[in-house]
JSON list of C-alpha atoms in Angstrom, two decimals:
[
{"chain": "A", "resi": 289, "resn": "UNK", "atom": "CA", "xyz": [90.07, 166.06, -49.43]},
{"chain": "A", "resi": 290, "resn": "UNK", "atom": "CA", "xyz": [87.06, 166.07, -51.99]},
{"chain": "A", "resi": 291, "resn": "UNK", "atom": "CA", "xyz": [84.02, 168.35, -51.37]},
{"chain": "A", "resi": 292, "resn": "UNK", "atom": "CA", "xyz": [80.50, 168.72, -51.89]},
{"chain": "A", "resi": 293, "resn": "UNK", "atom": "CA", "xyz": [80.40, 172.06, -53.21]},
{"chain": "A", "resi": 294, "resn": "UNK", "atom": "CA", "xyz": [76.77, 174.33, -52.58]},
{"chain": "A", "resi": 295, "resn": "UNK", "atom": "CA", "xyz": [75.94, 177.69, -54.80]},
{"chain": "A", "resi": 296, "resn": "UNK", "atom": "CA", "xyz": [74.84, 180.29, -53.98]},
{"chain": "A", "resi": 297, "resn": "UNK", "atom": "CA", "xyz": [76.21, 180.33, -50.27]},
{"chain": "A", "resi": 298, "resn": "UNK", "atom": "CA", "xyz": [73.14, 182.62, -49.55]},
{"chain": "A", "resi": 299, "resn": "UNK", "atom": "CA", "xyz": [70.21, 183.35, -51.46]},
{"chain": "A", "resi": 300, "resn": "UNK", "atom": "CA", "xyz": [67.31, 185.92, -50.99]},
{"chain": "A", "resi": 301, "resn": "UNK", "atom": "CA", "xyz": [64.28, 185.40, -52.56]},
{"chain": "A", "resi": 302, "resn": "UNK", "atom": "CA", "xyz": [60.55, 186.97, -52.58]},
{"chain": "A", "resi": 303, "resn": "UNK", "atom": "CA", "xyz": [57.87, 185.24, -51.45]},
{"chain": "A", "resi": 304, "resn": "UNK", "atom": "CA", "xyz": [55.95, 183.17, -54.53]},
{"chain": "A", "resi": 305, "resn": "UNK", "atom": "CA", "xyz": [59.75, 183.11, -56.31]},
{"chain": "A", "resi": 306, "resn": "UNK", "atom": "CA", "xyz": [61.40, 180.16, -57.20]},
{"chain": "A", "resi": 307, "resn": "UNK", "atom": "CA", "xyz": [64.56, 179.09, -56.40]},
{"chain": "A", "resi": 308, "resn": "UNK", "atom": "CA", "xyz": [67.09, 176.73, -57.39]},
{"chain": "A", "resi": 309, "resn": "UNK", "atom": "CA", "xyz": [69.97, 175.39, -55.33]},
{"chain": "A", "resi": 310, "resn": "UNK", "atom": "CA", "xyz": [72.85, 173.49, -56.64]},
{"chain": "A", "resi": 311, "resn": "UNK", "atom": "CA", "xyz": [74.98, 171.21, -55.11]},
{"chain": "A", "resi": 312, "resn": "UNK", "atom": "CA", "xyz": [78.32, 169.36, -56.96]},
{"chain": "A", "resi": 313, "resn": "UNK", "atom": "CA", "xyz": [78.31, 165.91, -55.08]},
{"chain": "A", "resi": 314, "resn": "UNK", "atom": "CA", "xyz": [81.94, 163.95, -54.47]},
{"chain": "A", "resi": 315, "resn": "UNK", "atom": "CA", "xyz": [82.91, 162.59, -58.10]},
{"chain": "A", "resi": 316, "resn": "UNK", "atom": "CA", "xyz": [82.82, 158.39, -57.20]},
{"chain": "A", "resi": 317, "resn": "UNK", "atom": "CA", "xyz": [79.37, 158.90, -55.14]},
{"chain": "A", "resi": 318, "resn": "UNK", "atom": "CA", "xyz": [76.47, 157.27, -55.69]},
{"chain": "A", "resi": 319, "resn": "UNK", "atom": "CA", "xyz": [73.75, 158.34, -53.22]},
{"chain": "A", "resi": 320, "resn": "UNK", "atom": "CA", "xyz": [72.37, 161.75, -52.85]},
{"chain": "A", "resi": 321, "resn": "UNK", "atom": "CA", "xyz": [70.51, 163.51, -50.19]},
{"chain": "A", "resi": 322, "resn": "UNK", "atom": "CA", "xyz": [69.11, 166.92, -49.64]},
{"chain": "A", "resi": 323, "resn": "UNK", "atom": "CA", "xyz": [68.24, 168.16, -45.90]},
{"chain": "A", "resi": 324, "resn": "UNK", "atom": "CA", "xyz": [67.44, 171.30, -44.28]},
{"chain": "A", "resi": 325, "resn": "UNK", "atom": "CA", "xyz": [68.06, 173.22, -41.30]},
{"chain": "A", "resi": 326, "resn": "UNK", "atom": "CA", "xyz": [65.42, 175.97, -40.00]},
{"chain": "A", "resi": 327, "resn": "UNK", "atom": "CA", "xyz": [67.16, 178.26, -37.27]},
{"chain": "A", "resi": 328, "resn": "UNK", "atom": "CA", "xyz": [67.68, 176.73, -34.17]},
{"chain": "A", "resi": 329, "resn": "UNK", "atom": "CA", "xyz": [65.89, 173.51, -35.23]},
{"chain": "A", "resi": 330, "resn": "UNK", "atom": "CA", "xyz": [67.22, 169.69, -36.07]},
{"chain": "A", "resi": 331, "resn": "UNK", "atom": "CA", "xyz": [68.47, 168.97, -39.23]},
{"chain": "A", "resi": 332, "resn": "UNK", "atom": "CA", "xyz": [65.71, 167.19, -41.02]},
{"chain": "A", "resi": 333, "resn": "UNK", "atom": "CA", "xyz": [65.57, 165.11, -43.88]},
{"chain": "A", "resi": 334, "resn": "UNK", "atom": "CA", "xyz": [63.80, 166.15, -47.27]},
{"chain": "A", "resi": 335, "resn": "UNK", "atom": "CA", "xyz": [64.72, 163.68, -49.88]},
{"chain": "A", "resi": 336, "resn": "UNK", "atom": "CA", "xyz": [67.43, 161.05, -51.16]},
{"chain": "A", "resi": 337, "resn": "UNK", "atom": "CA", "xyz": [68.39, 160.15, -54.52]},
{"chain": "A", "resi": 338, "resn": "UNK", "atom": "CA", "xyz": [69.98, 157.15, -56.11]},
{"chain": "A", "resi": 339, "resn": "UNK", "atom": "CA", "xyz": [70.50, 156.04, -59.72]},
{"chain": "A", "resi": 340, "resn": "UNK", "atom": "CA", "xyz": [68.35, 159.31, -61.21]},
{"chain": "A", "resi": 341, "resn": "UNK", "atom": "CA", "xyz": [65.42, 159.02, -59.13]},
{"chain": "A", "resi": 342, "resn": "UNK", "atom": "CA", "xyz": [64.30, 159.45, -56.01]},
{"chain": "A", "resi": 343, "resn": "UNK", "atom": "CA", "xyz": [64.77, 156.61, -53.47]},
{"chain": "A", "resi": 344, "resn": "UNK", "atom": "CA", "xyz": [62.83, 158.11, -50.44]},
{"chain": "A", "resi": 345, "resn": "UNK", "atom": "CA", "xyz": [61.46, 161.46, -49.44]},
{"chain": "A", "resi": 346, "resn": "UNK", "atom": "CA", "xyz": [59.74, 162.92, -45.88]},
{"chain": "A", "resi": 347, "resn": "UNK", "atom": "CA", "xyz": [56.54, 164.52, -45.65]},
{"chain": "A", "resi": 348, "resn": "UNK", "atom": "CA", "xyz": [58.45, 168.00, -46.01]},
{"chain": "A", "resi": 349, "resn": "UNK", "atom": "CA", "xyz": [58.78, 167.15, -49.53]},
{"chain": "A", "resi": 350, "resn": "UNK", "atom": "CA", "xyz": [55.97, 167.77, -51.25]},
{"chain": "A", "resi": 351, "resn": "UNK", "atom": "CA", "xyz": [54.99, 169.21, -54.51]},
{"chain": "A", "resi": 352, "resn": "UNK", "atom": "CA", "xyz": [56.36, 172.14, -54.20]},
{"chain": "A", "resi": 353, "resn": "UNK", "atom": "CA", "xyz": [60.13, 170.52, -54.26]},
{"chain": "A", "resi": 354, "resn": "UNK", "atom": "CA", "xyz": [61.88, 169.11, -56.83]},
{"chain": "A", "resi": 355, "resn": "UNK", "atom": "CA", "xyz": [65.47, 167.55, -57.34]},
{"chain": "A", "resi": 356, "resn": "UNK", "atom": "CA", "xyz": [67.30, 166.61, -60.49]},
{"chain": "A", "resi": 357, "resn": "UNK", "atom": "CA", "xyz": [70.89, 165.58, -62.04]},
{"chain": "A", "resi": 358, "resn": "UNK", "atom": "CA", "xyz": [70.97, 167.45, -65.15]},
{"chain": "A", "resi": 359, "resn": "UNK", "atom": "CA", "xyz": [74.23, 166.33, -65.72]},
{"chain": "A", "resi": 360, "resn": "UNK", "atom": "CA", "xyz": [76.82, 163.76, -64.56]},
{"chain": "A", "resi": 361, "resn": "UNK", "atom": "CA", "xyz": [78.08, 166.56, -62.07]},
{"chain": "A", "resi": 362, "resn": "UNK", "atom": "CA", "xyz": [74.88, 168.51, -60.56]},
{"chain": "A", "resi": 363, "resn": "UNK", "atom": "CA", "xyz": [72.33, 167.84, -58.45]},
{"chain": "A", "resi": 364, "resn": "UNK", "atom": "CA", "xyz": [69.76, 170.41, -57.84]},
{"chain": "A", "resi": 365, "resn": "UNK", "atom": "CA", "xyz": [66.99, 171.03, -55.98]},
{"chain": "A", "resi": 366, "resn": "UNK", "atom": "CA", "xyz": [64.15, 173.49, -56.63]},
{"chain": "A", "resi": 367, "resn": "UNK", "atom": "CA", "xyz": [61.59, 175.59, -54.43]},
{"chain": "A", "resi": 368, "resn": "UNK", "atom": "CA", "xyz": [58.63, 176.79, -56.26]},
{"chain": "A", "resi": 369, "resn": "UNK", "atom": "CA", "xyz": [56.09, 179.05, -55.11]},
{"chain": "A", "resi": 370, "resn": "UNK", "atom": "CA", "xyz": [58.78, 179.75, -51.76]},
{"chain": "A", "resi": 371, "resn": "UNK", "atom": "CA", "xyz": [57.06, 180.85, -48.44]},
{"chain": "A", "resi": 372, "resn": "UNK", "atom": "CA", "xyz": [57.96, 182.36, -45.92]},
{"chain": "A", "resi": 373, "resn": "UNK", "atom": "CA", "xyz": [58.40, 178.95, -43.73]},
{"chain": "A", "resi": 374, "resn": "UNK", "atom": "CA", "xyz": [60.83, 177.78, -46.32]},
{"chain": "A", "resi": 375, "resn": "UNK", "atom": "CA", "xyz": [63.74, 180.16, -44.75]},
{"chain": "A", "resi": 376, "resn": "UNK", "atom": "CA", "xyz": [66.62, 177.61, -43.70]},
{"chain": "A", "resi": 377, "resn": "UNK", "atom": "CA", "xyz": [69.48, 176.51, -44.60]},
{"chain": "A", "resi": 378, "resn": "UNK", "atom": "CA", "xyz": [69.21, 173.72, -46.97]},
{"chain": "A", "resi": 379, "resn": "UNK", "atom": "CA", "xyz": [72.34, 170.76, -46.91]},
{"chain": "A", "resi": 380, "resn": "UNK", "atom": "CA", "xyz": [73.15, 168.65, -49.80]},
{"chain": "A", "resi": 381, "resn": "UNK", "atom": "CA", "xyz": [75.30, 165.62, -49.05]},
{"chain": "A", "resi": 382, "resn": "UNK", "atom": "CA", "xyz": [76.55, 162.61, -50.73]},
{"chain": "A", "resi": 383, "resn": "UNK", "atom": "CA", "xyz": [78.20, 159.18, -50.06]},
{"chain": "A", "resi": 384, "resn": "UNK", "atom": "CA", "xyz": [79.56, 156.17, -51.87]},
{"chain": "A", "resi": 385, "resn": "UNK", "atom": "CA", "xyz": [77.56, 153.66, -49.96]},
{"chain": "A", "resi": 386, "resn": "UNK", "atom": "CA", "xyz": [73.99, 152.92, -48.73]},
{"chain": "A", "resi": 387, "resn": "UNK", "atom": "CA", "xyz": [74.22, 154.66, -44.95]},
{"chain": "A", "resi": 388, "resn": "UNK", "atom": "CA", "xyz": [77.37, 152.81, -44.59]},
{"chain": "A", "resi": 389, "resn": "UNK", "atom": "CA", "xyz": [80.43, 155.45, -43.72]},
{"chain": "A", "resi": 390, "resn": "UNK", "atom": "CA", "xyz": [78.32, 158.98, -43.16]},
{"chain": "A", "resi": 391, "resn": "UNK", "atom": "CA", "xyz": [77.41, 161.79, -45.45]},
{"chain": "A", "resi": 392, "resn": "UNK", "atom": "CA", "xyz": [79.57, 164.32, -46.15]},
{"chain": "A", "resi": 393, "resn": "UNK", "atom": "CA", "xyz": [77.65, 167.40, -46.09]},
{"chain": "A", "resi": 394, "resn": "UNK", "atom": "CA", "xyz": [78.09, 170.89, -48.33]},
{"chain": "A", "resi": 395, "resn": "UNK", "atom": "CA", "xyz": [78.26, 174.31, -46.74]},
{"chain": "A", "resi": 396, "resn": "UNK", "atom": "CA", "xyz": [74.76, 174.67, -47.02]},
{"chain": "A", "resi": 397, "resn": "UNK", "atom": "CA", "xyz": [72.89, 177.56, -49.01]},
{"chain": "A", "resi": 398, "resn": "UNK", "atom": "CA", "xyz": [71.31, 179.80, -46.72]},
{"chain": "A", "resi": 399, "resn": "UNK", "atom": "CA", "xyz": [68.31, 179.88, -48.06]},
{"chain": "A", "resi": 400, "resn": "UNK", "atom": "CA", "xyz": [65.75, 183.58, -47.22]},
{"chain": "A", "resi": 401, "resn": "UNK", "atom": "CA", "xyz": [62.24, 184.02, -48.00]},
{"chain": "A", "resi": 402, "resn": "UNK", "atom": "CA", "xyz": [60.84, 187.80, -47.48]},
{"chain": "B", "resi": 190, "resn": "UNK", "atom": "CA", "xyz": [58.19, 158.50, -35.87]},
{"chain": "B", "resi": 191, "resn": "UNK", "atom": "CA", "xyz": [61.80, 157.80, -35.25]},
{"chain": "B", "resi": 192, "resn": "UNK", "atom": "CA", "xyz": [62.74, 159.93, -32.27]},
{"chain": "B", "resi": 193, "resn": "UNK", "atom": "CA", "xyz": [66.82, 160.86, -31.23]},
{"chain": "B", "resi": 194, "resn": "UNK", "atom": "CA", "xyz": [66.56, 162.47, -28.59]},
{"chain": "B", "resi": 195, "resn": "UNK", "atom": "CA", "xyz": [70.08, 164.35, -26.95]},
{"chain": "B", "resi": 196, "resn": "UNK", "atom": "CA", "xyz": [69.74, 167.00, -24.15]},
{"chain": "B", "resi": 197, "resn": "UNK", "atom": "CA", "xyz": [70.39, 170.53, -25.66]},
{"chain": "B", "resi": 198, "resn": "UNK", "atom": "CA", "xyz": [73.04, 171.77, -22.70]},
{"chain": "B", "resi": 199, "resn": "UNK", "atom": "CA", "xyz": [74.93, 173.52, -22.44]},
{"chain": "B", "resi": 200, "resn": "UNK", "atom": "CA", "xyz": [77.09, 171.22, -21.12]},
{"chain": "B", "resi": 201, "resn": "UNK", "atom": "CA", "xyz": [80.09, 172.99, -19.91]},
{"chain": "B", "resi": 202, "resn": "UNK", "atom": "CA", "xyz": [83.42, 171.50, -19.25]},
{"chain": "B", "resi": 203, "resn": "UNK", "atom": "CA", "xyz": [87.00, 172.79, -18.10]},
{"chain": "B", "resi": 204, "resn": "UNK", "atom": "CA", "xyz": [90.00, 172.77, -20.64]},
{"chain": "B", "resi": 205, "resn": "UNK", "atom": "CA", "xyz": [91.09, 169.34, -20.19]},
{"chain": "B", "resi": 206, "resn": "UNK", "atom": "CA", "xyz": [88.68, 167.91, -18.74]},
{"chain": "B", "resi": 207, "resn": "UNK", "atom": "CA", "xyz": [86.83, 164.55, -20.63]},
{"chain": "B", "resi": 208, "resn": "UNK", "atom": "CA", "xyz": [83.35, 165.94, -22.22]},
{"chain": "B", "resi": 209, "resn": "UNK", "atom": "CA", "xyz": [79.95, 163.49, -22.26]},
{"chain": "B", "resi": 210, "resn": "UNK", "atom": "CA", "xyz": [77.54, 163.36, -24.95]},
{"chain": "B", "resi": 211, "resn": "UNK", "atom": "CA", "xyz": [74.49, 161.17, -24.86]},
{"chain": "B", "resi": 212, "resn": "UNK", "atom": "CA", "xyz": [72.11, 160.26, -27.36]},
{"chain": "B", "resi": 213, "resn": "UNK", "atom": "CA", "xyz": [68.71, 157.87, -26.99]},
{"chain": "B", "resi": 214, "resn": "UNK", "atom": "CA", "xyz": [67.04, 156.69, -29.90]},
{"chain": "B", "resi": 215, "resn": "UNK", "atom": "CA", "xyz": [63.69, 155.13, -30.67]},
{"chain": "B", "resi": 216, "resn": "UNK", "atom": "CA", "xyz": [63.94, 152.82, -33.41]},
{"chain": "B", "resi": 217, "resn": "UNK", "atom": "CA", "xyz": [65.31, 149.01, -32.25]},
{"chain": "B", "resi": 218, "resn": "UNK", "atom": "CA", "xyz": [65.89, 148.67, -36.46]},
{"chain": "B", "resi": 219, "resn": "UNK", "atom": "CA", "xyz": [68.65, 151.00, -36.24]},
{"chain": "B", "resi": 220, "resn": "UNK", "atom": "CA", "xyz": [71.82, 150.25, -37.94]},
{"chain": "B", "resi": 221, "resn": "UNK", "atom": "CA", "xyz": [74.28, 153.00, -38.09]},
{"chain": "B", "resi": 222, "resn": "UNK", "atom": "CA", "xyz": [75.32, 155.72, -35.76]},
{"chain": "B", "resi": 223, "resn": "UNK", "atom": "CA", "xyz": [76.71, 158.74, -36.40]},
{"chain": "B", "resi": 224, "resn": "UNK", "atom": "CA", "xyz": [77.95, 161.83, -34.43]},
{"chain": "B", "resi": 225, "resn": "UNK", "atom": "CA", "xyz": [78.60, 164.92, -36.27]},
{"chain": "B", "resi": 226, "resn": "UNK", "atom": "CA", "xyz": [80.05, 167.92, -34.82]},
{"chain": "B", "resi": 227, "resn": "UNK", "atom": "CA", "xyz": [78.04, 171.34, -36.16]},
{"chain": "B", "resi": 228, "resn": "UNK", "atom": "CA", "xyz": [80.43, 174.88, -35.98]},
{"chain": "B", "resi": 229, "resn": "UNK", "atom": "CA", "xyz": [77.27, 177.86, -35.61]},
{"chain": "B", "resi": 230, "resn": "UNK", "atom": "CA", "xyz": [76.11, 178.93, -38.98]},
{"chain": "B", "resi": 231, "resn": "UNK", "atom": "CA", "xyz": [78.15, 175.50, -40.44]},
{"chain": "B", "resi": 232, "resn": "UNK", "atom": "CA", "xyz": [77.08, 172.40, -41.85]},
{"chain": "B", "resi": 233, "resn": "UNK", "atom": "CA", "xyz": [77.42, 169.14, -40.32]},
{"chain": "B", "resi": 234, "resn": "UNK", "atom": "CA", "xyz": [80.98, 167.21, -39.89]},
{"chain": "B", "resi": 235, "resn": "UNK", "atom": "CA", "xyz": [81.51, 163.47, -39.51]},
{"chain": "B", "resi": 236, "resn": "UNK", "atom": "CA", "xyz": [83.43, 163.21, -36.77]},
{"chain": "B", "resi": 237, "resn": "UNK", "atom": "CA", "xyz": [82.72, 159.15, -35.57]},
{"chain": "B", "resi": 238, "resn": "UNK", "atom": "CA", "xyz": [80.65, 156.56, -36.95]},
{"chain": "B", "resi": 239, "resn": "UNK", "atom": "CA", "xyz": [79.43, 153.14, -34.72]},
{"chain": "B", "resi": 240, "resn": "UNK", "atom": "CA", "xyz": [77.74, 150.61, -35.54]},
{"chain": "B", "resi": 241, "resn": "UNK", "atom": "CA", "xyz": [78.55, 147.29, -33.30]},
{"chain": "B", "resi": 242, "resn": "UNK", "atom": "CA", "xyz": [77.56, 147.64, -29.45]},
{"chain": "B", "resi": 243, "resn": "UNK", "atom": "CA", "xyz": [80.89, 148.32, -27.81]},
{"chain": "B", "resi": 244, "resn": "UNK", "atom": "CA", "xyz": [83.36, 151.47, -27.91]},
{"chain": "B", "resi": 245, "resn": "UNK", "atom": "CA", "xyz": [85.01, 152.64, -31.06]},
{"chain": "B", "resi": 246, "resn": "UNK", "atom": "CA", "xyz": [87.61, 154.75, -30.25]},
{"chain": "B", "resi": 247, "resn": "UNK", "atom": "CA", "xyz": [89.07, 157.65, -33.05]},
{"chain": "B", "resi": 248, "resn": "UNK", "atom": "CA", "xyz": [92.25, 160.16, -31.11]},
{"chain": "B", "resi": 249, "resn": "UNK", "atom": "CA", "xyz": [90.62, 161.84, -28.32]},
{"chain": "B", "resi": 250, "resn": "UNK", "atom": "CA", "xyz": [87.11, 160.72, -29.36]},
{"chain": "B", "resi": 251, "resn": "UNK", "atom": "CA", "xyz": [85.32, 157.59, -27.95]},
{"chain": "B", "resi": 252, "resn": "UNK", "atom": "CA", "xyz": [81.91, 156.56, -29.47]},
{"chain": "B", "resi": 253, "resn": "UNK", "atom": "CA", "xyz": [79.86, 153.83, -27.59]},
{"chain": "B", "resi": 254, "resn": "UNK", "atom": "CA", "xyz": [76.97, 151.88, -28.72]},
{"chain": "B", "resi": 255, "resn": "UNK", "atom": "CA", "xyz": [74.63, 149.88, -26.50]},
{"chain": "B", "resi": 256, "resn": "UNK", "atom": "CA", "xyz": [71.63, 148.68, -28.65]},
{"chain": "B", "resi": 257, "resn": "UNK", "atom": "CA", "xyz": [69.78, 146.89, -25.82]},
{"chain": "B", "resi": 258, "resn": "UNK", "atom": "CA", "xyz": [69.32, 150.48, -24.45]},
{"chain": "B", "resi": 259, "resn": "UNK", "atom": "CA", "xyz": [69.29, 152.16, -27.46]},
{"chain": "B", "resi": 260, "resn": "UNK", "atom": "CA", "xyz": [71.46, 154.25, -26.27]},
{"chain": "B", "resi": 261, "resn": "UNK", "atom": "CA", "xyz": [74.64, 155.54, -28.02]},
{"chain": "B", "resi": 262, "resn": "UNK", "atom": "CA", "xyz": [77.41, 158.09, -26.37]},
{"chain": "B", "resi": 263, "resn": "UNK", "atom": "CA", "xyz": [80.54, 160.30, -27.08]},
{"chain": "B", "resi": 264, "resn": "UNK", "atom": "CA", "xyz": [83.64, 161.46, -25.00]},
{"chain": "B", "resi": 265, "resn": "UNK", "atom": "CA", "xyz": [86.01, 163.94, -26.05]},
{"chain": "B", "resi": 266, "resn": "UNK", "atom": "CA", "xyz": [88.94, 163.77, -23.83]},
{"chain": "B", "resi": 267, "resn": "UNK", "atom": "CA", "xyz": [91.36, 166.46, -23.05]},
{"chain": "B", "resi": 268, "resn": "UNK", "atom": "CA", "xyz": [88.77, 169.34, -24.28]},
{"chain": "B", "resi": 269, "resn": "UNK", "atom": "CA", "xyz": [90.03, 171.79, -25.76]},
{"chain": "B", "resi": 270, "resn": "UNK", "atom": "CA", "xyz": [88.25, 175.30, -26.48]},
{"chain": "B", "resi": 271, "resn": "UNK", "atom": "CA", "xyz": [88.22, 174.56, -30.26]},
{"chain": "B", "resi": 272, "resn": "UNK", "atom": "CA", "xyz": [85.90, 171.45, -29.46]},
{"chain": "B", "resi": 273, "resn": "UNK", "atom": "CA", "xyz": [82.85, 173.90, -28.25]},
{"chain": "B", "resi": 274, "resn": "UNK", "atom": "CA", "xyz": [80.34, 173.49, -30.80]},
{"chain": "B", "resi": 275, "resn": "UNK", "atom": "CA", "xyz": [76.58, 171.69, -31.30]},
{"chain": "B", "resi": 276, "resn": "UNK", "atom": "CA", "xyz": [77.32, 167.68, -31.49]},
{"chain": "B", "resi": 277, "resn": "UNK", "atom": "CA", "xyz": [74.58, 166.41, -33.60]},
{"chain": "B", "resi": 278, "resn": "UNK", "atom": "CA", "xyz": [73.34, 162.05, -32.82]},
{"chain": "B", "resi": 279, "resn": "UNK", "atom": "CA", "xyz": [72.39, 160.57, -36.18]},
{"chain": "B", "resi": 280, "resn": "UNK", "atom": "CA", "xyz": [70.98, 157.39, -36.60]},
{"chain": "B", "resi": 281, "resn": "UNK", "atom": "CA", "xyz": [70.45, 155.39, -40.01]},
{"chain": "B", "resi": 282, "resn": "UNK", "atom": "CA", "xyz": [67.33, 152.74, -39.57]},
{"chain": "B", "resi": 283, "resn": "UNK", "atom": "CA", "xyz": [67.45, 149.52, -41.24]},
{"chain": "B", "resi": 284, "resn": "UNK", "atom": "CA", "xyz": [66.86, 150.46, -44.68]},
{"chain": "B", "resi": 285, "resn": "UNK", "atom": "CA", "xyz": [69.15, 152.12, -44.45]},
{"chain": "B", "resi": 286, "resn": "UNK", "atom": "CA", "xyz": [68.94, 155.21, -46.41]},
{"chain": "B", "resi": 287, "resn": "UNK", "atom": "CA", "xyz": [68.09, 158.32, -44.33]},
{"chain": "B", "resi": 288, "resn": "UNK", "atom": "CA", "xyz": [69.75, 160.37, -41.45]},
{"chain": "B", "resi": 289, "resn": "UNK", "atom": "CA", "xyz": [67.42, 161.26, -38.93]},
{"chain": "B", "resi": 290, "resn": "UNK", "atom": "CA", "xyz": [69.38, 163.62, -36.14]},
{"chain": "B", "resi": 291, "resn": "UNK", "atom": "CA", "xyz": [69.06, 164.39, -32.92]},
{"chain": "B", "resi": 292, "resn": "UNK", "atom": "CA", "xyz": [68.50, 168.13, -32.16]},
{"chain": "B", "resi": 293, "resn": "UNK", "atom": "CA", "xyz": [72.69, 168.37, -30.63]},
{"chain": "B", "resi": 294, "resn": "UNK", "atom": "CA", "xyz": [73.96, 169.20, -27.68]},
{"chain": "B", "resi": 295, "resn": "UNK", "atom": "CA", "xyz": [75.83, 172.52, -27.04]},
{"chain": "B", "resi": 296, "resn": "UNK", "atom": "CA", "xyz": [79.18, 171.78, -25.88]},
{"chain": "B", "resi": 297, "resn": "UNK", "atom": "CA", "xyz": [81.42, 174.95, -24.40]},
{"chain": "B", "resi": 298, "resn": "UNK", "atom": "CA", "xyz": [84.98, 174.25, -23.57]},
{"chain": "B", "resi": 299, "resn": "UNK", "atom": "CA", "xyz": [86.24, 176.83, -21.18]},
{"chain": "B", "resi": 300, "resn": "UNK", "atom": "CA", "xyz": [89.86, 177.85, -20.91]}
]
């Protein structure tokens, strides 16, 4: 069954760093999402992404986030300046159509700020 | 703001028994629902989607969908231990583009 594929699974960072997390979506997909996770919280939304730019994003995602498809494979998304609050574990999904069938998500890239 | 709401549980249920899972949501717009089932330290997994008022039914999983309530459910009959996990509501509004979730119910299936 195809995957969405996260790197690193875990990634420790220093406070002010920035990071970038990858995500391969499904091959035939179209729409792209990133989320997050803080411990013990909901899963909440950060940003979507159709046809190279983005289509909607929440009031989490602010300038200090950025996502990209560098390629025709990888879709990226990039912390700068992390804090401390930014510890989670960050989700990329993908699907072929609008909110029609569900996401399928990626492990997730536990993400640590220190 | 577009509220799910789900009561965190635990809910705990006998091996065998039929588990409950509720789910209220705030938006009338909403289109698609979604439960996902959420392993600790895992990401989410599409286990039944909904998105006419009525039941869907998927093996042992029922999903039902009453939009005059806005209220959407899921059973999991003949629980087994395997099934304890976080079940995560997710609703899609009508444009249709993001998740929001529900903060999941704890589910423990007891031998």
């Amino acid at each position: 069954e195809p995957e969405v594929t996260q790197t690193p699974s875990h990634q420790v960072t220093q406070m002010g760093q920035e990071v970038i997390l990858r995500c391969v979506p499904i091959s035939n997909h179209l729409y792209f999402y990133w989320y997050r996770q803080i411990l013990g919280q909901k899963v909440e939304f950060l940003v979507s992404f159709y046809n190279n730019e983005i289509s909607e994003k929440s009031e989490i995602f602010d300038d200090q986030f950025s996502v990209e498809r560098p390629d025709g494979s990888n879709f990226t998304l990039k912390i700068r300046s992390t804090k401390l609050e930014d510890s989670a574990m960050y989700f990329c999904a993908s699907e072929w159509g609008q909110g029609e069938a569900g996401y399928t998500f990626g492990s997730g890239t536990r993400l640590t700020v220190v | 703001q577009k509220e799910v709401e789900q009561n965190s549980g635990p809910l705990s249920v006998p091996e065998g028994a039929i588990a409950s899972l509720n789910c209220t949501y705030s938006d009338r717009g909403s289109q698609s629902f979604f439960w996902y089932r959420q392993y600790s330290g895992k990401s989410p997994e599409l286990i039944m989607s909904i998105y006419s008022n009525g039941d869907k039914e998927d093996g042992r999983f029922t999903a039902q969908l009453n939009k005059a309530s806005q209220y959407v459910s899921l059973l999991i009959r003949d629980s087994q231990p395997s099934d304890s996990a976080t079940y995560l509501c997710a609703v899609v509004d009508n444009a249709g583009n993001m998740l929001t979730f529900g903060g999941g119910t704890r589910l423990m299936v007891k031998p």
